mmCIF file of C-alpha atoms in Angstrom:
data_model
loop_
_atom_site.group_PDB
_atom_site.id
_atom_site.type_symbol
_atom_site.label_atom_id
_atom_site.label_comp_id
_atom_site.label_asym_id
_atom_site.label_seq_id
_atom_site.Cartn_x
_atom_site.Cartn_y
_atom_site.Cartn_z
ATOM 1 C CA UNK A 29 0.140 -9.908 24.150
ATOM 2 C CA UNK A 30 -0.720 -7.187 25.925
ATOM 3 C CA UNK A 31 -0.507 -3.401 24.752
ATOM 4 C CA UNK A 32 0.038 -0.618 26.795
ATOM 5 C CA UNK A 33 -0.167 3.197 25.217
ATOM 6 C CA UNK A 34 -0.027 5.053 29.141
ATOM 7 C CA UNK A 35 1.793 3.523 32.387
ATOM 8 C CA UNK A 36 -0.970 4.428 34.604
ATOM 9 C CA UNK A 37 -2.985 1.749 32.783
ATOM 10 C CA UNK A 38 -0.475 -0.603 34.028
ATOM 11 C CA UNK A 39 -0.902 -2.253 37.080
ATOM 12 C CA UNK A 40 0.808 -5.027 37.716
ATOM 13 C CA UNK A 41 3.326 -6.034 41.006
ATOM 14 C CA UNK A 42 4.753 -8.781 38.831
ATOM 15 C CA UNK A 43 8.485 -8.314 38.180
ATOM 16 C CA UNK A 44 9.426 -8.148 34.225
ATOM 17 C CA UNK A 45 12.492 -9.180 31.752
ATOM 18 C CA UNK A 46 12.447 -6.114 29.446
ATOM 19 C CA UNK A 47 13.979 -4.739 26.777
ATOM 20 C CA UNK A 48 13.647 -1.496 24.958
ATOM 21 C CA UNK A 49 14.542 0.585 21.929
ATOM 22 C CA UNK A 50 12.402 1.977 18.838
ATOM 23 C CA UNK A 51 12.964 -1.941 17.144
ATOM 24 C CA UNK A 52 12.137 -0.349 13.759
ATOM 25 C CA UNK A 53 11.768 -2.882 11.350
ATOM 26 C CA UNK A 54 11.608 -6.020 14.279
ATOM 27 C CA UNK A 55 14.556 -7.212 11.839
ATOM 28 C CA UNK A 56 16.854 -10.128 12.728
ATOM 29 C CA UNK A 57 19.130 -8.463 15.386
ATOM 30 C CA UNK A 58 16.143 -7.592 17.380
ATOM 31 C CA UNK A 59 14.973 -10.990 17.010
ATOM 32 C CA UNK A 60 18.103 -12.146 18.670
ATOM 33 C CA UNK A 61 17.420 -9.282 22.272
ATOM 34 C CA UNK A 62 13.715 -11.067 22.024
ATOM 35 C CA UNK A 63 14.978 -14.319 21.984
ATOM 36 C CA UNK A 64 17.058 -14.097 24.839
ATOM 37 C CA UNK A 65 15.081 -11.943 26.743
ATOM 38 C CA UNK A 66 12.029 -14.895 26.501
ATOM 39 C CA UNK A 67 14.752 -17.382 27.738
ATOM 40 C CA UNK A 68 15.667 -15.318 30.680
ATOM 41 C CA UNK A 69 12.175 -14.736 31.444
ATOM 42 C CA UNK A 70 11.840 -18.429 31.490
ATOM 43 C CA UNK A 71 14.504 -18.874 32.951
ATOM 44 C CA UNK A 72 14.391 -16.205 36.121
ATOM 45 C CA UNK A 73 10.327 -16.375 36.535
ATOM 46 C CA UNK A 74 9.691 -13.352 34.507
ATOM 47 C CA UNK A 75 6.981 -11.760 32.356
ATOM 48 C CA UNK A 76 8.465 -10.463 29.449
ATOM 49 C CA UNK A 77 7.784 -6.904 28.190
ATOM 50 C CA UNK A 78 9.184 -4.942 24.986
ATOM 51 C CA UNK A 79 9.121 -0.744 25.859
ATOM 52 C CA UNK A 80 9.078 1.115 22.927
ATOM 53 C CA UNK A 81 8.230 4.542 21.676
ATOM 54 C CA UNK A 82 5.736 6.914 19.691
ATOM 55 C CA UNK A 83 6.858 8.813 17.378
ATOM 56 C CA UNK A 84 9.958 7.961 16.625
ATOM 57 C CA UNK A 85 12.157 10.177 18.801
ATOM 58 C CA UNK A 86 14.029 11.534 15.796
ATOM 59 C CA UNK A 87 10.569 13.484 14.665
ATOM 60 C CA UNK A 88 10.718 15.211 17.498
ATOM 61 C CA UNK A 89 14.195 16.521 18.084
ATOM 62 C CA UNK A 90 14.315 17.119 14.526
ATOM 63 C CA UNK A 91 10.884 17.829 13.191
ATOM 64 C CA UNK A 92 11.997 18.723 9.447
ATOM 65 C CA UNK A 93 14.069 15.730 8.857
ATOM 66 C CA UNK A 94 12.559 13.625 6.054
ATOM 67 C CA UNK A 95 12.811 10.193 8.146
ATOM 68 C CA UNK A 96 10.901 6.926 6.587
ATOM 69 C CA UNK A 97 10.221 3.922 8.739
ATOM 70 C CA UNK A 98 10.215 0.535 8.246
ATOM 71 C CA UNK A 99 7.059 -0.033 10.332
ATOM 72 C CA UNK A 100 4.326 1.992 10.936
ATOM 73 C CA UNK A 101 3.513 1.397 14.840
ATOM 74 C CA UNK A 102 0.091 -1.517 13.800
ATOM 75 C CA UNK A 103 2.979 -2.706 11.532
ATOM 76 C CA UNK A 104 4.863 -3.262 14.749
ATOM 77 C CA UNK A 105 2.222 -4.368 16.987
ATOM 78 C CA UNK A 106 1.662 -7.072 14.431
ATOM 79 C CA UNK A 107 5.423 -8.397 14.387
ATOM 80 C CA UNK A 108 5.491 -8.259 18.105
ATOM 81 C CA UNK A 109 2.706 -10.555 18.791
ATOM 82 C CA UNK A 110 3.819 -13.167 16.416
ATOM 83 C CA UNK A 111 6.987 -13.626 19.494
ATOM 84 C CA UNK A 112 4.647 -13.901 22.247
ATOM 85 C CA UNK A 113 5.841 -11.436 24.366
ATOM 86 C CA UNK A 114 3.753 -10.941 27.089
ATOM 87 C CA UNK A 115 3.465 -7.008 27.484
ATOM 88 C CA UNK A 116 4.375 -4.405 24.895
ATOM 89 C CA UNK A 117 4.727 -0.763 26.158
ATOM 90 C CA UNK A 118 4.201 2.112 23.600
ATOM 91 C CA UNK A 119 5.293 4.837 24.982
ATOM 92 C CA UNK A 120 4.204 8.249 23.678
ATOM 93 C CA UNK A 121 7.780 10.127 23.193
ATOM 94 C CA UNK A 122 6.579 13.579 24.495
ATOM 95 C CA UNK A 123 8.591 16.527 25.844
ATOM 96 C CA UNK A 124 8.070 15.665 29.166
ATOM 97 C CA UNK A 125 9.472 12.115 28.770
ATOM 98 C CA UNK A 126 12.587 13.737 26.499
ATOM 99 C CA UNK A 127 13.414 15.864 29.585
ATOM 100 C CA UNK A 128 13.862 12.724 31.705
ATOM 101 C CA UNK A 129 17.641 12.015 32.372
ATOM 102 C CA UNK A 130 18.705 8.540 31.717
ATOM 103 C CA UNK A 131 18.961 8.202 35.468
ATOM 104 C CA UNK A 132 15.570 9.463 35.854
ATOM 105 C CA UNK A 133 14.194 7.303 33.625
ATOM 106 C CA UNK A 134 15.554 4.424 35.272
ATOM 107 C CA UNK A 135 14.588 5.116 38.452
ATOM 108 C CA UNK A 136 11.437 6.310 37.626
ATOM 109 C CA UNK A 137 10.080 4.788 34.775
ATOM 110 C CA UNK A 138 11.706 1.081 34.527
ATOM 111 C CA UNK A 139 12.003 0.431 38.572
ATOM 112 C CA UNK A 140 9.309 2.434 40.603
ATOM 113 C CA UNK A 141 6.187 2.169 37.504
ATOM 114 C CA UNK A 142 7.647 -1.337 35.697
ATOM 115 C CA UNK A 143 9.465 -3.366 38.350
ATOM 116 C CA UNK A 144 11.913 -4.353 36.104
ATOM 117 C CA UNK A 145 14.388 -6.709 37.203
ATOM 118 C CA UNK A 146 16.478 -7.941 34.069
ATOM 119 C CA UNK A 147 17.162 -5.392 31.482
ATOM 120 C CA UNK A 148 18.677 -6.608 27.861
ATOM 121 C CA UNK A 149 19.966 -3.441 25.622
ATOM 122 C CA UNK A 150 21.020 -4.064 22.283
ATOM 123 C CA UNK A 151 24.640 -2.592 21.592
ATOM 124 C CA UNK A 152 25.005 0.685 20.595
ATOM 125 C CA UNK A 153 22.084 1.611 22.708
ATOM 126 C CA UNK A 154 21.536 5.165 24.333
ATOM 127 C CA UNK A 155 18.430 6.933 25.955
ATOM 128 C CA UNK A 156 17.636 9.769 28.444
ATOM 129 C CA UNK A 157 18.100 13.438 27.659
ATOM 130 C CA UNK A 158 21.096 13.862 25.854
ATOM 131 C CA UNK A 159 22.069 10.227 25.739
ATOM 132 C CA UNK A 160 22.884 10.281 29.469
ATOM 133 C CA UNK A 161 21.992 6.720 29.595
ATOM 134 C CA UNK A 162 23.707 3.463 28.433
ATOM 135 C CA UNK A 163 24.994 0.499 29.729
ATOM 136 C CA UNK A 164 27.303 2.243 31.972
ATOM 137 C CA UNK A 165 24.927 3.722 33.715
ATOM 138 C CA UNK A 166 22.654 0.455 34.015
ATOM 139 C CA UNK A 167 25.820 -1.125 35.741
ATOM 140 C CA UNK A 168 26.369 1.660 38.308
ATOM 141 C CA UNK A 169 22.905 1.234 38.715
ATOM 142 C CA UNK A 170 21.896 -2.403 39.040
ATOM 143 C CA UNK A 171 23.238 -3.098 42.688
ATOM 144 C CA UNK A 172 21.724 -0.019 44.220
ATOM 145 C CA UNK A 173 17.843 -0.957 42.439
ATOM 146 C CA UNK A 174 18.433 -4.901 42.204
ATOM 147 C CA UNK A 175 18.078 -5.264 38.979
ATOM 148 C CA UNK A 176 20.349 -7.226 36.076
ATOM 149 C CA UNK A 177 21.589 -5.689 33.240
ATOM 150 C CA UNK A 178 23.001 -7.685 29.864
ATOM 151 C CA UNK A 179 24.034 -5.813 26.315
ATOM 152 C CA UNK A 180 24.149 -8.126 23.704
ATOM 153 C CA UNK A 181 26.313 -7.509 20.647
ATOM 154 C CA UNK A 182 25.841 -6.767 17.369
ATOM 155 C CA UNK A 183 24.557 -9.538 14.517
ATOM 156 C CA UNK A 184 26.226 -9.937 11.566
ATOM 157 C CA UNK A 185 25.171 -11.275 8.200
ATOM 158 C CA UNK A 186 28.254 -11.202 5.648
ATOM 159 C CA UNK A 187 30.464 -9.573 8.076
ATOM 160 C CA UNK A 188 28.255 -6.372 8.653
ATOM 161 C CA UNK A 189 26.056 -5.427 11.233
ATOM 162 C CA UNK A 190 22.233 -5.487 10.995
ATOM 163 C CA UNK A 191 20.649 -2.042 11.351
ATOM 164 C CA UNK A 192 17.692 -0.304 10.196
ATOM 165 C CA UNK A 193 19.726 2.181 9.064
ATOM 166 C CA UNK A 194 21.208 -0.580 6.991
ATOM 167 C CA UNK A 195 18.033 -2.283 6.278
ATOM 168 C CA UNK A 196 16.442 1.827 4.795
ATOM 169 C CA UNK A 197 19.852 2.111 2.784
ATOM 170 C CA UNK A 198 19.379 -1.287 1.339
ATOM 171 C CA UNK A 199 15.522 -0.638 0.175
ATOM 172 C CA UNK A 200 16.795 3.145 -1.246
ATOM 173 C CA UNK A 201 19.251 1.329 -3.347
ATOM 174 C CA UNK A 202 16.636 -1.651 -4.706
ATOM 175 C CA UNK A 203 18.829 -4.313 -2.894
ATOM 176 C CA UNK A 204 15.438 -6.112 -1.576
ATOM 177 C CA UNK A 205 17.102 -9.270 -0.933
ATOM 178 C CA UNK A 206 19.765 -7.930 1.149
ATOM 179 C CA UNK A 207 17.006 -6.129 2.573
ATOM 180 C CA UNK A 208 14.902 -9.134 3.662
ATOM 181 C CA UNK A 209 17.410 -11.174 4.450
ATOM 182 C CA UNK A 210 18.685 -8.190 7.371
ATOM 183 C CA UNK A 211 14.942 -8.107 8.485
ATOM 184 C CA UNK A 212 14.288 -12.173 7.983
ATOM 185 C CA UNK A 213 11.002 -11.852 6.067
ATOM 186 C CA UNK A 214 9.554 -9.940 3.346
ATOM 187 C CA UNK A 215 9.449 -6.049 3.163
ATOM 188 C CA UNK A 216 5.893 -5.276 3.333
ATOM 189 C CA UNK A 217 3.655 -2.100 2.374
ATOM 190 C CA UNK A 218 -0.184 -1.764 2.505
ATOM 191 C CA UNK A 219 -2.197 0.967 1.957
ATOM 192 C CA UNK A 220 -6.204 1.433 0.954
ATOM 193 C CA UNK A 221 -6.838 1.123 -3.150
ATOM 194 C CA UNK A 222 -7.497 4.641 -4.837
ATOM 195 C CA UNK A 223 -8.486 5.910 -8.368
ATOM 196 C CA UNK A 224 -5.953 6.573 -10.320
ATOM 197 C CA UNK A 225 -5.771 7.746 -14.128
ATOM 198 C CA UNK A 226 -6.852 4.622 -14.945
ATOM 199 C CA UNK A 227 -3.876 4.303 -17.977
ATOM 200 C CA UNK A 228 -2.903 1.012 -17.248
ATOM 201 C CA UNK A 229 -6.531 -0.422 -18.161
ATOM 202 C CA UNK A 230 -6.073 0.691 -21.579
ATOM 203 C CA UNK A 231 -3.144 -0.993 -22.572
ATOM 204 C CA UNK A 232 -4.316 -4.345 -20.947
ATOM 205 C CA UNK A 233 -2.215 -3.391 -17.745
ATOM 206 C CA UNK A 234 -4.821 -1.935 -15.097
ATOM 207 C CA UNK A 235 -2.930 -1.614 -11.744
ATOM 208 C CA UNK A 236 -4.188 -0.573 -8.203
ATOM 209 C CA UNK A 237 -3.155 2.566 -6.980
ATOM 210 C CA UNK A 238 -2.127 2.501 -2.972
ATOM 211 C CA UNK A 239 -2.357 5.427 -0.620
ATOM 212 C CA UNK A 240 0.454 4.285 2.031
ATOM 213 C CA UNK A 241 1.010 6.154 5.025
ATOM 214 C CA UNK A 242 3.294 9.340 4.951
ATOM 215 C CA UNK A 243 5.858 7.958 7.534
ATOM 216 C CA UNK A 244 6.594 4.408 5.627
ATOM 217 C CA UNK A 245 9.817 4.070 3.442
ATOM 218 C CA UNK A 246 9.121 3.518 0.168
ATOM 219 C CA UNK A 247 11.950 1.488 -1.748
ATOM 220 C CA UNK A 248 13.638 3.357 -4.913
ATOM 221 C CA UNK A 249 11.862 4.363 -7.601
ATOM 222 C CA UNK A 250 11.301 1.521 -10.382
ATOM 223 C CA UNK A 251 9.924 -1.798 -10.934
ATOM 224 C CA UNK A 252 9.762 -5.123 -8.229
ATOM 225 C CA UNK A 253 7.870 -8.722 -8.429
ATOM 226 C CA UNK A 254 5.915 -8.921 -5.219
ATOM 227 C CA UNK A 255 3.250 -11.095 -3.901
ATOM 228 C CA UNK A 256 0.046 -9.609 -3.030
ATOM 229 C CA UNK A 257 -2.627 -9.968 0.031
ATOM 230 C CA UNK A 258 -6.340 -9.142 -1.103
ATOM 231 C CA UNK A 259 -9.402 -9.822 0.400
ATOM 232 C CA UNK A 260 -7.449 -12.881 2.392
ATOM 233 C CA UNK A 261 -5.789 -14.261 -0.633
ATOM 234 C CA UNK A 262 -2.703 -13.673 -2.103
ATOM 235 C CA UNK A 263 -1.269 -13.555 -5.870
ATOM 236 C CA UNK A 264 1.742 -12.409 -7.897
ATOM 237 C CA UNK A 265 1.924 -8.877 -8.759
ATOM 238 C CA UNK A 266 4.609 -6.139 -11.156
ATOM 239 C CA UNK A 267 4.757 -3.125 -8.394
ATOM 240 C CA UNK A 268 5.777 0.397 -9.449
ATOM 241 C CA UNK A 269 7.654 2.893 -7.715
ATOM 242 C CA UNK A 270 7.433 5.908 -9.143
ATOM 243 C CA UNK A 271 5.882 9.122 -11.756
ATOM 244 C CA UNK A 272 5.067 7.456 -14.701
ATOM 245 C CA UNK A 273 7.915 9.280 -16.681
ATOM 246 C CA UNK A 274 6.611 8.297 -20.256
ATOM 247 C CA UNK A 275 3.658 9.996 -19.436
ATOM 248 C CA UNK A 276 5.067 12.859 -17.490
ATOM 249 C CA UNK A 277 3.550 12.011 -14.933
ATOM 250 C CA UNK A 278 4.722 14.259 -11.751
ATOM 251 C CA UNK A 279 3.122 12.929 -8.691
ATOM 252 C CA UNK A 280 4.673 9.914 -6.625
ATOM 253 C CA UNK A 281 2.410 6.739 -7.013
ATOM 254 C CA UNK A 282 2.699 3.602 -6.029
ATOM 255 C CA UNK A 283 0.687 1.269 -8.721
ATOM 256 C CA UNK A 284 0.440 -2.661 -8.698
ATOM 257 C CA UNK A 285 -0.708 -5.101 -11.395
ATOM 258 C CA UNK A 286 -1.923 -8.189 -9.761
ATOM 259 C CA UNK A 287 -1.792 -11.530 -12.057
ATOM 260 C CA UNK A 288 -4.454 -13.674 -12.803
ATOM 261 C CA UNK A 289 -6.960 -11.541 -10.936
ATOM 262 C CA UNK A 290 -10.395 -9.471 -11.773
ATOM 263 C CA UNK A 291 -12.878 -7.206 -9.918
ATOM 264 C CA UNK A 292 -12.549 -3.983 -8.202
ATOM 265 C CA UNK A 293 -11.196 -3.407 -5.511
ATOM 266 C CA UNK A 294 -11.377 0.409 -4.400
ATOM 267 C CA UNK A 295 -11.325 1.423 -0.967
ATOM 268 C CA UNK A 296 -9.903 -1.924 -0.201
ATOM 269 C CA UNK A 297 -6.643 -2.667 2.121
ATOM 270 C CA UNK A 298 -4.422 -4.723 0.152
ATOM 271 C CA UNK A 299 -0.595 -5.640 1.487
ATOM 272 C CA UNK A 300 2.379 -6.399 -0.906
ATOM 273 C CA UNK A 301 5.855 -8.128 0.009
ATOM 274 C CA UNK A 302 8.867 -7.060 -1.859
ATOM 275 C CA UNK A 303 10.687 -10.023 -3.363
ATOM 276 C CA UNK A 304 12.747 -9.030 -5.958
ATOM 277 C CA UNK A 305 13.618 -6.182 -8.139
ATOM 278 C CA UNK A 306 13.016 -5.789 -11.775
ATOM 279 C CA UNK A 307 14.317 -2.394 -13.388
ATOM 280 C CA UNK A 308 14.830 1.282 -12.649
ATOM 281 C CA UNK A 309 12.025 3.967 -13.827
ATOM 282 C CA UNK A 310 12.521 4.202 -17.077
ATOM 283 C CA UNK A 311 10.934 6.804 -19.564
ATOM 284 C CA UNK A 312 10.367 4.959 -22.703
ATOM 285 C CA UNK A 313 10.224 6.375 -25.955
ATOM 286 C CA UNK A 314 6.001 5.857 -26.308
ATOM 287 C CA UNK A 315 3.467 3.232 -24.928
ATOM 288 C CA UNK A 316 4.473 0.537 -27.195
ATOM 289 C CA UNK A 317 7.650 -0.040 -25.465
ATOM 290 C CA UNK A 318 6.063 0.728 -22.132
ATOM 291 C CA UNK A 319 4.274 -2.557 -22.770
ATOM 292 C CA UNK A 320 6.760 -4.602 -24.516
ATOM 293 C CA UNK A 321 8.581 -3.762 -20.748
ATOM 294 C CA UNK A 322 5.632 -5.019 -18.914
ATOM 295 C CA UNK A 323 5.389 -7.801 -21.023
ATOM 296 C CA UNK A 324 8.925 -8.695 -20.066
ATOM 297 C CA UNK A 325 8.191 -7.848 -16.492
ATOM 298 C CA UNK A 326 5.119 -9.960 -16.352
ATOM 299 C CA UNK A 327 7.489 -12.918 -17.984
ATOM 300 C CA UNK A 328 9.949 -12.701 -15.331
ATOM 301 C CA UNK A 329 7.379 -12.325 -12.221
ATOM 302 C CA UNK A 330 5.461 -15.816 -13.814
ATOM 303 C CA UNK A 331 8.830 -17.526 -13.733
ATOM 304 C CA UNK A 332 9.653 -15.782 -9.953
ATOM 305 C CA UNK A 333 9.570 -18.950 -7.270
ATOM 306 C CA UNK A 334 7.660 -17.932 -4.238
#
């Protein structure tokens, strides 16, 4: 696949299949746009390109909103190759490009730099400045620049649509298997190993502290069974959420106790995938509770099927 960060680096006179849209999370309905936008590639004689956008347009028109993503934009890079799409364009969403009026953009952007020729927007889809364009537009359109236009509708999974508004709610509430069943695989994090205050050691609990990135959506505060990627192997691990109440603790950590593993692994990347959740924080009464929970957690996360 192909990545793009500037449309003057792009050169090429061959016609494209594209779709576009922020595709936070690459969850299941986007799957569905990429799946039929590969099939009309195939079957029109197109390349197939994804056009996305950096940051996410929400941090700019509303710089003090306290938005999480689901993928940080390697996180996405990564999902998009694994649906070999030819060409993924990552637009950086500056002023300049906000000012552009959906027809503009069009014209400008998706015919005259990108040669598109068959367009596939997902359904509640809207772009331009002030949400002057949507599929309306892209009809009235489509004659006059030969190009096709198809909106495909919403997917469902127990009669509600898949969103990643739906997907964030989900992981805010602890619901991770509604969560990763909406985005079709596991909820991931990953983040560089830092020192911590080194409690857990002493009560036969040491955990690895991870530094994620400030943009990613952390899910609710309290406990979770996940599986763990270190140093290109993988293990069962109790994740925490949270301040370490029963130590009043104040600052936001996110701490993981990986089983049947040893050494030291600071300053290394290490990746977890949510699979279930245990508990809420809880502030117990002293640490011998605290580790008759973890005992119970570590019970349950043995018995977890992967």
């Amino acid at each position: 696949m192909n990545i793009f960060k500037n449309f003057k680096d792009y050169h090429s006179e061959k016609p494209l299949a594209m779709s576009l849209g922020m595709f936070d999370g690459v969850h299941l309905g986007h799957k569905y746009i990429i799946n039929e936008l590969k099939k009309i590639g195939c079957e029109k004689n197109l390349e197939t390109a994804i056009l996305t956008f950096w940051p996410h347009p929400r941090f700019v028109f509303n710089p003090n909103e306290d938005l999480k993503l689901l993928n940080t934009i390697d996180e996405k890079e990564v999902l998009m190759e694994k649906y070999n799409i030819n060409t993924l364009f990552v637009k950086e969403f500056d002023n300049e490009f906000r000012n552009l009026t959906g027809e503009e953009f069009v014209r400008e952007i998706l015919i005259e730099k990108l040669n598109v020729k068959y367009l596939i927007i997902g359904y509640d889809h809207s772009f331009g400045k002030n949400k002057s364009g949507n599929f309306e537009l892209l009809q009235k359109l489509s004659s006059e620049l030969n190009f096709e236009v198809e909106q495909m509708e919403a997917i469902n999974i127990h009669e509600s649509n898949i969103s990643s508004t739906k997907i964030r709610n989900a992981l805010l509430k602890g619901n991770i298997k509604e969560a990763n069943e909406m985005l079709g695989y596991s909820y991931s994090i990953s983040g560089t190993v830092v020192h911590g205050k080194k409690l857990g050691r002493t009560i036969g609990y040491p955990t690895a502290n991870i530094e994620t990135e400030s943009i990613k959506l952390l899910p609710k505060k309290g406990a979770y069974i996940v599986e763990v990627f270190v140093k290109n192997k993988h293990y069962k691990g109790m994740l925490s959420v949270g301040t370490n109440p029963t130590v009043n603790g104040e600052k936001l950590t996110v701490e993981v106790y990986i089983l049947d593993f040893e050494g030291d692994i600071y300053d290394e990347n290490i990746m977890v995938k949510f699979r279930d959740f245990l508990h809420d924080e809880i502030k117990f009464e002293g640490l011998d509770k605290l580790i008759e929970r973890l005992d119970e957690d570590k019970r349950l996360t043995e018995e977890f099927q992967f």
